[in-house]
CSV table of C-alpha atoms and ligand atoms in Angstrom, one decimal:
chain,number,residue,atom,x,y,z
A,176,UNK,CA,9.6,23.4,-26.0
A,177,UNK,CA,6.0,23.7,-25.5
A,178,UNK,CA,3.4,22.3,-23.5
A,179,UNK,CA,1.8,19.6,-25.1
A,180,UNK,CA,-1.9,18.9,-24.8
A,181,UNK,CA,-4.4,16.8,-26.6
A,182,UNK,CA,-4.2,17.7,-29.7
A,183,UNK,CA,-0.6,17.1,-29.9
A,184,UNK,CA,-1.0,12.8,-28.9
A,185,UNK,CA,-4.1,11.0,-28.2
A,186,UNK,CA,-2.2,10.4,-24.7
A,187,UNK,CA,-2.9,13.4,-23.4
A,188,UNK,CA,-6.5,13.3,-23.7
A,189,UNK,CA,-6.7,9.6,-22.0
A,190,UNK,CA,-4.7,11.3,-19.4
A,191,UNK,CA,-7.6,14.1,-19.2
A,192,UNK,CA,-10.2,10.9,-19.0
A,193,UNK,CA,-8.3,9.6,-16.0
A,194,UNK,CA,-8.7,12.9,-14.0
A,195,UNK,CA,-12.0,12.9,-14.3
A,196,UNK,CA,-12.6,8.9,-13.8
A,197,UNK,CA,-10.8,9.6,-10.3
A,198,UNK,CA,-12.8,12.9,-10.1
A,199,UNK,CA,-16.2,11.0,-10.6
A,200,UNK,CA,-16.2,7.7,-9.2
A,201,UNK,CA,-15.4,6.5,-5.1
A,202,UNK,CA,-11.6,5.3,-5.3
A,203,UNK,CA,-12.0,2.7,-2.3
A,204,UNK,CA,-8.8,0.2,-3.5
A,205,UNK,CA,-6.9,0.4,-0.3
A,206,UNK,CA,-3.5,0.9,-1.5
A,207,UNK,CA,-4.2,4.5,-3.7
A,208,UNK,CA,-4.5,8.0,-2.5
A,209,UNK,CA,-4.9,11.6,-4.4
A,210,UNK,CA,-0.8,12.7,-4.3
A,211,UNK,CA,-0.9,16.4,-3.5
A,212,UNK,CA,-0.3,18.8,-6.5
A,213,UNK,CA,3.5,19.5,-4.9
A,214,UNK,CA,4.2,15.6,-5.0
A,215,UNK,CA,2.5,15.8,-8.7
A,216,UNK,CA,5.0,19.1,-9.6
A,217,UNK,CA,8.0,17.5,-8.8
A,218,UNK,CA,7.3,13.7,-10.3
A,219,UNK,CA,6.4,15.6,-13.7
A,220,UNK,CA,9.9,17.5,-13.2
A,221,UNK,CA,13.0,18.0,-15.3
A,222,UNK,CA,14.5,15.7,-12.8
A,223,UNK,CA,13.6,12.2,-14.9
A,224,UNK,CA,16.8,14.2,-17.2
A,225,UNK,CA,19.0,13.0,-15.0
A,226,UNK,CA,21.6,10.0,-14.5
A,227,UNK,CA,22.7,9.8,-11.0
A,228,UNK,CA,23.6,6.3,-10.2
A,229,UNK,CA,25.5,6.0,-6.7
A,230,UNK,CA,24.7,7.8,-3.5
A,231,UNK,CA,24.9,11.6,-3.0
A,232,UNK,CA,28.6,12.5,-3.3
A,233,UNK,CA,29.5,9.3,-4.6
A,234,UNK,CA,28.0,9.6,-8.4
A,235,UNK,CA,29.0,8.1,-11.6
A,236,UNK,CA,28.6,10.6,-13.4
A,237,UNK,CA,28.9,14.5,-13.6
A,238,UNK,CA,26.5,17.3,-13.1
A,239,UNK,CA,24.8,15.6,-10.1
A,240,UNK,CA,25.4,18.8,-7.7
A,241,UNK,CA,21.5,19.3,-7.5
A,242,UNK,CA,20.1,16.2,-7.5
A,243,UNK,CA,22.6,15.4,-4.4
A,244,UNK,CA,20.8,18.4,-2.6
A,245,UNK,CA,17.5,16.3,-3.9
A,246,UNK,CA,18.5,13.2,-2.5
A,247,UNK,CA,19.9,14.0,0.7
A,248,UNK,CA,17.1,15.9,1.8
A,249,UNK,CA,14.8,13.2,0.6
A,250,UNK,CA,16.9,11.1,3.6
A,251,UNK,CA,17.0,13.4,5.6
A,252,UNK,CA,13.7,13.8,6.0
A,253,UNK,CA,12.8,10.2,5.6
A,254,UNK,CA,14.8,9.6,9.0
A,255,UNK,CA,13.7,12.2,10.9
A,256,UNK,CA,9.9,11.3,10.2
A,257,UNK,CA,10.2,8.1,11.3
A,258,UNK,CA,13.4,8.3,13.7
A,259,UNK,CA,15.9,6.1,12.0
A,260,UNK,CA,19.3,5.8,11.6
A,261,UNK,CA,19.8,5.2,8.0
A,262,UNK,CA,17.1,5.7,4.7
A,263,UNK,CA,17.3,4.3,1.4
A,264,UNK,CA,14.7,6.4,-1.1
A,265,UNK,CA,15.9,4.8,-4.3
A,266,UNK,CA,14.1,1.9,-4.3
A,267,UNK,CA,11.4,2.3,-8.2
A,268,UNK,CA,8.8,0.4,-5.9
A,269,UNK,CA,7.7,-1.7,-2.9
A,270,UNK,CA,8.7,-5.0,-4.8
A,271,UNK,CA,11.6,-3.8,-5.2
A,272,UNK,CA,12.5,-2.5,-1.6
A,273,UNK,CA,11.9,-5.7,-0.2
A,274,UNK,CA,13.8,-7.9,-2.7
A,275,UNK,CA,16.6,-5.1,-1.8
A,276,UNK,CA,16.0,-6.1,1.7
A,277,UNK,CA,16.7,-9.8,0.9
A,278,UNK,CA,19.8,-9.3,-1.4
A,279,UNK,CA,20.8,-7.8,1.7
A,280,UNK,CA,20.5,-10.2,4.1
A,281,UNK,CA,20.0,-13.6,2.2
A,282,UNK,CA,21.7,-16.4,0.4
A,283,UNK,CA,19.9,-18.5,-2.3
A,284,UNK,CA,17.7,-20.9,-0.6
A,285,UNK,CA,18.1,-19.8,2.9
A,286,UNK,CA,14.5,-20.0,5.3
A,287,UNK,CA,12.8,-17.3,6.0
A,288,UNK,CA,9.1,-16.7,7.6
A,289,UNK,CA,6.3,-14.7,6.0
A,290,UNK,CA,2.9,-13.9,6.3
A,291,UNK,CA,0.7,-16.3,3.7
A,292,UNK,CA,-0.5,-14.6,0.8
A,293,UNK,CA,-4.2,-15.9,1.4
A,294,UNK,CA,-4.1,-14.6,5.1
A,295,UNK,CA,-3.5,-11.3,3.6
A,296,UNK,CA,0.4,-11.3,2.7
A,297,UNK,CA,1.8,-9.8,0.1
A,298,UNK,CA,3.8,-12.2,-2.8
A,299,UNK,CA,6.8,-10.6,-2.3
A,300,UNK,CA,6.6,-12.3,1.0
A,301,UNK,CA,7.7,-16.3,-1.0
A,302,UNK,CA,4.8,-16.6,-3.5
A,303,UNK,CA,5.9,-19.2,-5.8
A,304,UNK,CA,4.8,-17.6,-8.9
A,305,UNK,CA,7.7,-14.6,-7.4
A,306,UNK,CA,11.4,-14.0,-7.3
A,307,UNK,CA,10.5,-14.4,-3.4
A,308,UNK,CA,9.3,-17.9,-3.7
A,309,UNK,CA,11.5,-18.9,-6.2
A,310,UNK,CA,15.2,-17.7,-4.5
A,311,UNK,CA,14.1,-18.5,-1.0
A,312,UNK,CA,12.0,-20.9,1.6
A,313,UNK,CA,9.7,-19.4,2.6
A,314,UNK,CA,7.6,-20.5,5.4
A,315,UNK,CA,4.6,-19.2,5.9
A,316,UNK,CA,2.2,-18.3,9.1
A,317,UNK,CA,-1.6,-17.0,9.2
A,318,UNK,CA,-4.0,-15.8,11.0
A,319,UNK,CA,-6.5,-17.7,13.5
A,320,UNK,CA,-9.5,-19.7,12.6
A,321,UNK,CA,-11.1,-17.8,15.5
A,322,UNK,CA,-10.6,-14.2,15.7
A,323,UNK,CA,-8.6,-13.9,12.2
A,324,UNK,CA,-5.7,-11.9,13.5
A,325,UNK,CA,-1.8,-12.8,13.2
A,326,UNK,CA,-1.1,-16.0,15.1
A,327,UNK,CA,2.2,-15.2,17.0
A,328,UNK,CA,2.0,-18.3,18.7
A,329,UNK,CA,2.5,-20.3,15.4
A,330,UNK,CA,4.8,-17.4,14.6
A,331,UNK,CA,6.9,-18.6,17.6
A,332,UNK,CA,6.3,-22.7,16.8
A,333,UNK,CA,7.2,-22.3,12.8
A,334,UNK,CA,10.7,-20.2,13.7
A,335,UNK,CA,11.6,-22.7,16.5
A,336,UNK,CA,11.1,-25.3,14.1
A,337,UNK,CA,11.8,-23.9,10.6
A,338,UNK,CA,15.0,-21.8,12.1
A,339,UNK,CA,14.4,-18.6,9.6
A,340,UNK,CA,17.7,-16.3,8.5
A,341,UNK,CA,15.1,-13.8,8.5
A,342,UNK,CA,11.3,-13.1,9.9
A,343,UNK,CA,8.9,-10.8,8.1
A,344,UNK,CA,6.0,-8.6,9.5
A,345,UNK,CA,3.6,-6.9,7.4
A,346,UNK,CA,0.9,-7.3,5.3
A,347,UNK,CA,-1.8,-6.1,2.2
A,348,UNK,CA,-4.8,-7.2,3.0
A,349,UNK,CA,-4.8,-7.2,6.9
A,350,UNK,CA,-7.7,-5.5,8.4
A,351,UNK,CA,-6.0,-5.0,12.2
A,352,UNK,CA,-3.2,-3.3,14.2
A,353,UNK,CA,0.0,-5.5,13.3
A,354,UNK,CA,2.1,-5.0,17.1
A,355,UNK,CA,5.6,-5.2,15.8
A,356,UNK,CA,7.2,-5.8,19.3
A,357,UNK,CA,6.6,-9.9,19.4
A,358,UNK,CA,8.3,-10.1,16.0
A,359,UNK,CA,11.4,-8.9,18.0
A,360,UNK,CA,11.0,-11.6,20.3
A,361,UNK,CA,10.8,-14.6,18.3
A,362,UNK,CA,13.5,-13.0,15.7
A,363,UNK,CA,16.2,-12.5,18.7
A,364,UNK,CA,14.9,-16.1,20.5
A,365,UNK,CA,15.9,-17.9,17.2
A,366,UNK,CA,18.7,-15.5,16.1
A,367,UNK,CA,17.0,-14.2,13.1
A,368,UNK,CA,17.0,-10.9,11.5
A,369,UNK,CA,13.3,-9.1,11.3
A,370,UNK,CA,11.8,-6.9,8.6
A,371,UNK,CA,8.9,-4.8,8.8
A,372,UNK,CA,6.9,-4.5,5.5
A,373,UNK,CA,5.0,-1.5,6.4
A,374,UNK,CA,3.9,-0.8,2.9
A,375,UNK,CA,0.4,0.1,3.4
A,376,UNK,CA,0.6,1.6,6.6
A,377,UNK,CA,3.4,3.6,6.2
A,378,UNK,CA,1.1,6.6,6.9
A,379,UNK,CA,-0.7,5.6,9.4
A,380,UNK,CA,3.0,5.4,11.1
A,381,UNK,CA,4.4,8.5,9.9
A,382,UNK,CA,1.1,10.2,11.4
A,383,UNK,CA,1.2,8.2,15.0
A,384,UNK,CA,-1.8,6.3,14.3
A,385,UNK,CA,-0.3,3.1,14.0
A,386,UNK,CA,2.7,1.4,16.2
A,387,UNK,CA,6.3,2.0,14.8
A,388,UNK,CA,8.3,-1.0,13.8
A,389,UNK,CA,11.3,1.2,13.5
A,390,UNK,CA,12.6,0.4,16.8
A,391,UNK,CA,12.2,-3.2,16.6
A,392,UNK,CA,13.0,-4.0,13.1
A,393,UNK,CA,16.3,-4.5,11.4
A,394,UNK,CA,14.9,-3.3,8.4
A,395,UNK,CA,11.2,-1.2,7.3
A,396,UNK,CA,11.0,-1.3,3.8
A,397,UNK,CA,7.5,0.2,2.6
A,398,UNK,CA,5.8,2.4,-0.7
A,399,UNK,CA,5.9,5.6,-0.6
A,400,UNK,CA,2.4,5.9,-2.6
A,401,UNK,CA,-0.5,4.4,-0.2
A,402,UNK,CA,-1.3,5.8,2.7
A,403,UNK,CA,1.7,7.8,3.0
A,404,UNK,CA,0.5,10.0,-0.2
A,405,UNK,CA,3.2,10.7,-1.9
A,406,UNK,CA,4.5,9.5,-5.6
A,407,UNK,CA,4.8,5.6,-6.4
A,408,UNK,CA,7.9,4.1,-5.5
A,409,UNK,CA,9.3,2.7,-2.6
A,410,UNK,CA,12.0,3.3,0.2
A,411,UNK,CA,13.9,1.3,2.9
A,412,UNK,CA,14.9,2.0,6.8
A,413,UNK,CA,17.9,0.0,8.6
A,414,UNK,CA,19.9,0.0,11.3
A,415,UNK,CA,23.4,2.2,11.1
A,416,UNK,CA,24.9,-1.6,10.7
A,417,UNK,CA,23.0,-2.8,7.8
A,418,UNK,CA,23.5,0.6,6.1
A,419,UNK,CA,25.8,-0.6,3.2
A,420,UNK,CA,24.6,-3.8,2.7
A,421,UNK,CA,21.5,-2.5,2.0
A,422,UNK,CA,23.1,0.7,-0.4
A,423,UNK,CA,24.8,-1.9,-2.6
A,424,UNK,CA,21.5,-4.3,-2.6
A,425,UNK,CA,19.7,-1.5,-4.4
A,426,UNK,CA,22.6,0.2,-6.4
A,427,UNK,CA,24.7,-1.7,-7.9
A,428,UNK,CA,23.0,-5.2,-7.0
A,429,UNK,CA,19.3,-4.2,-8.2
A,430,UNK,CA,18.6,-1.4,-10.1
A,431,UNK,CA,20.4,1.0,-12.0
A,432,UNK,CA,19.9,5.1,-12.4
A,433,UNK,CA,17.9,6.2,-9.3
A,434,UNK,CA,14.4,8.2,-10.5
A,435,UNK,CA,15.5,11.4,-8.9
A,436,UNK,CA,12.1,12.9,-10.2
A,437,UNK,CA,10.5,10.7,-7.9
A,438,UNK,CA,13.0,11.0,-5.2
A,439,UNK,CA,12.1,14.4,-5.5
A,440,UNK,CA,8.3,14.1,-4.9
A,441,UNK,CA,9.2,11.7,-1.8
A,442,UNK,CA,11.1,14.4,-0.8
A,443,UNK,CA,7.9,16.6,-0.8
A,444,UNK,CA,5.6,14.0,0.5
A,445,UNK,CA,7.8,13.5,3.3
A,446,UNK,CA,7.4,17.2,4.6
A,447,UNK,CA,4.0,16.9,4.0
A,448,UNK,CA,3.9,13.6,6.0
A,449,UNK,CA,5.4,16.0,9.0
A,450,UNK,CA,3.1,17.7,9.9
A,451,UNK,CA,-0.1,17.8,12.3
A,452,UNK,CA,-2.2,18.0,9.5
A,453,UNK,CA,-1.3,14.8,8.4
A,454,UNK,CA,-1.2,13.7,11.8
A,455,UNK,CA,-5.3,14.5,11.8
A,456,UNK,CA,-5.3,12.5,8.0
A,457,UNK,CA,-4.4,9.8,9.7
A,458,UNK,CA,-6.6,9.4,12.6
A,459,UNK,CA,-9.4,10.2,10.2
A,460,UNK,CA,-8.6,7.4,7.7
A,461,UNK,CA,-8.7,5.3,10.7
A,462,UNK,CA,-11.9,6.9,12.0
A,463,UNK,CA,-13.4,6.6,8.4
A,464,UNK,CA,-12.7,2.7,7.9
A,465,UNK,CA,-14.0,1.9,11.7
A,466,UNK,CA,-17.4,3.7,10.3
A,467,UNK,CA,-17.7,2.8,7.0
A,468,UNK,CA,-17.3,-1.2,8.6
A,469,UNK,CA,-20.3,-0.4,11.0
A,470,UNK,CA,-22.1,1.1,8.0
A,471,UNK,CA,-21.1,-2.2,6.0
A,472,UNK,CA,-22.1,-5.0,9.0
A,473,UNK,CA,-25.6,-2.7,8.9
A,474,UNK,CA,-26.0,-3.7,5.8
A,475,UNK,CA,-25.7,-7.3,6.2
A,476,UNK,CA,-21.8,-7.9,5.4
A,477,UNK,CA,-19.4,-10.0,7.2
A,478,UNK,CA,-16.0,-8.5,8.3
A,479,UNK,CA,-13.2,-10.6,8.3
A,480,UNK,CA,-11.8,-10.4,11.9
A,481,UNK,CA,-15.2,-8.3,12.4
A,482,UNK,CA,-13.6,-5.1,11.8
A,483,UNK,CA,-10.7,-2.7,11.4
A,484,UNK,CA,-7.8,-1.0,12.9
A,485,UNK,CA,-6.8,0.5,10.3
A,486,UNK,CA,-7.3,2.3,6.5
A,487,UNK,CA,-9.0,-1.0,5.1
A,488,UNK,CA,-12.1,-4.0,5.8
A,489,UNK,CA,-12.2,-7.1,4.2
A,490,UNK,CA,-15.6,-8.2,3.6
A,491,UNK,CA,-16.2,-11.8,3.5
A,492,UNK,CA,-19.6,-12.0,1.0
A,493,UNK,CA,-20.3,-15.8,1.3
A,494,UNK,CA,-23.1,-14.8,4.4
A,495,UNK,CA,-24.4,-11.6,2.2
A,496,UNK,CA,-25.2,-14.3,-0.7
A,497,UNK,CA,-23.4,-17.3,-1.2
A,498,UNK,CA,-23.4,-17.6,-4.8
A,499,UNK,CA,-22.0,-13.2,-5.1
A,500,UNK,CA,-18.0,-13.7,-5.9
A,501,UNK,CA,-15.5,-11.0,-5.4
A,502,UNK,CA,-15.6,-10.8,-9.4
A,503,UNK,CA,-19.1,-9.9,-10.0
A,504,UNK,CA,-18.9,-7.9,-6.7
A,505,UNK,CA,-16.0,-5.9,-8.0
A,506,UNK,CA,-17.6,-5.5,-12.2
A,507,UNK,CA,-21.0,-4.4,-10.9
A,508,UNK,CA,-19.9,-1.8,-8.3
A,509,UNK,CA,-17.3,-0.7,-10.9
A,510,UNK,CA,-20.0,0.1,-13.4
A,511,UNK,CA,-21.7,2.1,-10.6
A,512,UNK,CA,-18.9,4.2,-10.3
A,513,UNK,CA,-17.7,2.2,-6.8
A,514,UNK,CA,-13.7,1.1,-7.2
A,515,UNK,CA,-12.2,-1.6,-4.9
A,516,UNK,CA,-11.1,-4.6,-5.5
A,517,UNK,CA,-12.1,-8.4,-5.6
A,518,UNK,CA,-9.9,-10.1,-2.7
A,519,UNK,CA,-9.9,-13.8,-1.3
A,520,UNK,CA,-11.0,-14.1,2.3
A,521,UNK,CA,-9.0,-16.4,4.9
A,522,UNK,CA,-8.6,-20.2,3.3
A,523,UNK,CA,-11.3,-19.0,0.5
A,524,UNK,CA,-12.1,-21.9,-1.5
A,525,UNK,CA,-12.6,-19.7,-4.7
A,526,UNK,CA,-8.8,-19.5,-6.7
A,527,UNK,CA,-7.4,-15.6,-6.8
A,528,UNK,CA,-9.3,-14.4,-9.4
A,529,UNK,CA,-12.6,-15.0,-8.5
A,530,UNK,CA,-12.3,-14.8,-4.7
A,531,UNK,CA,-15.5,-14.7,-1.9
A,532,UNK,CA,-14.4,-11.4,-0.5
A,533,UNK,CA,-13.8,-7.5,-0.9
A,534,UNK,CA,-11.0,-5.5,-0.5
A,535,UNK,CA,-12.0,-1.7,0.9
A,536,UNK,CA,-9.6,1.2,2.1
A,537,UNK,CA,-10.6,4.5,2.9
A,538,UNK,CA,-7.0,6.1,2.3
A,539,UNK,CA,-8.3,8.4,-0.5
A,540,UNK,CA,-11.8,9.2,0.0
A,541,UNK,CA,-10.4,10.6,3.7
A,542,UNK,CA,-7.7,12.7,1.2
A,543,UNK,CA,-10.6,13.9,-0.6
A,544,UNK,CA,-12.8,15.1,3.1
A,545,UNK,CA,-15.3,12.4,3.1
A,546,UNK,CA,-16.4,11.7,7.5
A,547,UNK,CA,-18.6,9.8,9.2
A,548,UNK,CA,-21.9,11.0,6.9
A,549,UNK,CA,-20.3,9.9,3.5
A,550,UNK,CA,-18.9,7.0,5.1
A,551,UNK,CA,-22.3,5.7,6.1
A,552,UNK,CA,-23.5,6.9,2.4
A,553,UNK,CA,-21.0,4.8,1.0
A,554,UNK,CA,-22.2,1.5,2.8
A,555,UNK,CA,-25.7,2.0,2.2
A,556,UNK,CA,-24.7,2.3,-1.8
A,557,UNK,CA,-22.6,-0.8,-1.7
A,558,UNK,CA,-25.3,-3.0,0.3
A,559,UNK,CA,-27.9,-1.4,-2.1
A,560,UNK,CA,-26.1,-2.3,-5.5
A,561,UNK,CA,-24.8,-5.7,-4.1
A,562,UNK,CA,-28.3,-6.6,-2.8
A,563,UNK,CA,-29.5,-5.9,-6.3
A,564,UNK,CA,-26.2,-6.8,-8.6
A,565,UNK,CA,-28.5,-8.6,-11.0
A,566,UNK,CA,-30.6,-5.6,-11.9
A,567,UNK,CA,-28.4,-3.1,-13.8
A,568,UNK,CA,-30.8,-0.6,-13.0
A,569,UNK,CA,-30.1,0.0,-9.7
A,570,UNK,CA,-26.1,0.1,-10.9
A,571,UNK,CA,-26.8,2.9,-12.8
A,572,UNK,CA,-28.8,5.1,-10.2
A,573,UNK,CA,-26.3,4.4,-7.9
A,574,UNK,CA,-23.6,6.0,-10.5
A,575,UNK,CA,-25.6,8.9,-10.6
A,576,UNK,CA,-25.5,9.6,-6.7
A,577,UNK,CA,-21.8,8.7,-6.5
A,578,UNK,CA,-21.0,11.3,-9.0
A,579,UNK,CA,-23.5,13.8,-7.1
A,580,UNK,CA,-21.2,13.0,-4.3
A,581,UNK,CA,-18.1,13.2,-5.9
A,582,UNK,CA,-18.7,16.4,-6.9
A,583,UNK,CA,-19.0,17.6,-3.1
A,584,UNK,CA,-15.9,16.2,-2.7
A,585,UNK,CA,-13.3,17.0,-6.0
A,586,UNK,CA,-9.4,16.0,-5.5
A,587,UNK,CA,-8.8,17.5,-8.6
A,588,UNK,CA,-9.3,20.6,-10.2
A,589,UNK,CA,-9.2,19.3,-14.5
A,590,UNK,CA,-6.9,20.8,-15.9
A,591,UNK,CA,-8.1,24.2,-18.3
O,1156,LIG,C1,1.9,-2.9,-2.2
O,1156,LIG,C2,2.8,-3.8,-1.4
O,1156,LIG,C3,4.1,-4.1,-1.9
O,1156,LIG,C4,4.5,-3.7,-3.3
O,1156,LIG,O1,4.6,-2.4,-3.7
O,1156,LIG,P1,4.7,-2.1,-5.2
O,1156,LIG,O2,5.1,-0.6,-5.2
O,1156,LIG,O3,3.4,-2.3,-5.8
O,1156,LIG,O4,5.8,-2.9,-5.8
O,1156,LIG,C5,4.9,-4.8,-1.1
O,1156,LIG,N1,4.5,-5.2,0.1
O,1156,LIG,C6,3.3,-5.0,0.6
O,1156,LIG,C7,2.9,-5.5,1.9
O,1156,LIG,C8,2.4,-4.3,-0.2
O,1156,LIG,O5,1.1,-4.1,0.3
């Protein structure tokens, strides 16, 4: 079998195009990241061949001797970054960990407490338009009117009152340090069970640059392709007592044949995720989103909860010009070469798909080497193209220092 390349399906070729869109724009959407070329080399692996539904050891069907060497050093590794006693890496995707998580734990209809999607949850966390919302009650807490950071005290009220089977932590669009701790607290004073959703901070865990929930938690479920930097999918943490329950959640109760090709690339991203390098990754994606805020209130924007903690900022753009939505925000710094994403603020009173606000994560510009310098470049181009959004001029100059940039700062090599 040969290599194919373009001339062999128009695929190919859109594939080339998407190497060098990510090559040549600012990739600022806070949940992607450049995978290294070992995580890339074992997703695109001989692997995907391969049926291996069960656990290592305990397959369905024959032939599985290498891919149980795959898996169990996928877990392996998977507990000893993070220090737990028992690691799921099957899960095809975040979703899918956490509705795992609940087949797990959860009956049809019982309560259970979340963070509200337009306080920066996620809708796995009881959206209505989800299996979440649909199969359970979920109750949902926010964030403060004043200081827009989680409110534990209504945390505390809502599970005194709403009684919740389980309590869940963890967020998408949460600028600030999420302290797992008085989760515990309020799970054990109401007898409920706690999961950390630790999705896009996985990373900034695995590096120390973020609190653990590990220790607290029942269960961690989180992607294994934001800031942790490895291939898309998902993967779950529990204690040695929920160890089964959550096995048979995923195989036989959710999904079938395991992506062993992607198990693989965990597998890589997990070493990678080891070491002091990535240690220093971390605290610079931190370091990078702290500056490129300053650089962004410079320029006139207001931060939700004024700043951040971690890889992401939330600008609210309702003070920077109250007719700009998060739509037209988003298309006009897209066609200067600027990706992020439209987001609504805290109670916005636009709907979901227009929104007041901007989502921004430093994740993969930080992957790429951008500091402090590009940081502050970055926020100068956004203030300059929003300032302007109505003169497509200054979109298009702007494209053309982004992709001077850019070329500073390749993830990629194209492919020859
Ligand atoms: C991204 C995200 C998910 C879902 O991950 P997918 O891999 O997209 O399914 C779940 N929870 C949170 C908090 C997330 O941010």
């Amino acid at each position: 079998m040969m290599w194919p390349d373009s001339s062999n399906d128009p695929v190919f070729e859109m594939i080339s195009r998407e190497v060098e869109r990510q090559n040549n724009t600012i990739q600022l959407i806070a949940s992607e990241n450049f995978a290294s070329p070992a995580v890339l080399r074992a997703s695109g692996s001989v692997l995907t061949n391969k049926y291996s539904e069960g656990y290592p050891g305990r397959r369905y069907y024959g032939g599985n001797m290498v891919i149980d060497e795959v898996e169990s050093i996928a877990q392996q590794r998977l507990k000893e970054l993070f220090g737990a006693d028992h690691a799921n890496v099957q899960p095809h995707s975040g979703a899918n960990a956490n509705l795992a998580a609940y087949l797990a734990v959860l009956e049809a209809g019982d309560t259970v407490l979340g963070m509200s999607l337009d306080h920066g949850g996620h809708l796995t966390h009881g959206s209505p338009v989800n299996i979440s919302g649909r199969n359970y009650n979920f109750v949902a807490y926010g964030v403060t009117a004043s200081d827009e950071r989680i409110d534990y005290n209504q945390v505390r009220d809502l599970a005194l009152e709403h009684r919740p089977k389980l309590i869940v932590a963890g967020a998408t669009t949460y600028s600030r340090t999420i302290d797992p701790a008085p989760f515990r607290a309020i799970a054990d004073e109401v007898g409920a069970l706690y999961m950390f959703d630790a999705a896009h901070i996985a990373g900034l865990i695995a590096g120390g640059a973020h609190p653990s929930p590990v220790p607290h938690a029942d269960i961690v479920t989180f992607t294994t392709h934001k800031t942790l930097r490895g291939p898309r999918g998902g993967a779950i943490l529990c204690t040695a007592e929920l160890a089964s329950a959550i096995d048979k959640a995923i195989f036989p109760g959710l999904q079938g044949g395991p992506l062993e090709h992607a198990i693989a690339a965990k597998a890589v991203a997990f070493a990678e995720a080891a070491t002091p390098e990535f240690a220093d990754y971390a605290k610079k994606i931190v370091q990078n989103s702290a500056d490129l805020g300053k650089g962004l209130a410079e320029a006139g924007f207001r931060l939700v909860s004024g700043g951040s903690d971690n890889h992401l900022l939330l600008l609210d753009l309702r003070s920077f010009d109250t007719e700009l939505t998060g739509k037209q925000a988003q298309e006009v710094l897209d066609s200067a070469g600027i990706t992020l994403n439209k987001n609504t603020v805290p109670d916005d009173e636009r709907s979901p798909f227009v929104t007041s606000g901007l989502r921004i994560g430093t994740p993969a510009t930080t992957t790429q080497g951008m500091g402090p310098a590009e940081m502050g470049k970055i926020a100068d181009l956004i203030g300059r193209t929003l300032r302007q959004h109505k003169d497509e001029g200054v979109a298009h100059e702007v494209r053309a220092e982004v992709a001077k940039l850019c070329g500073r700062f390749r993830p990629y090599e194209l492919p020859s």
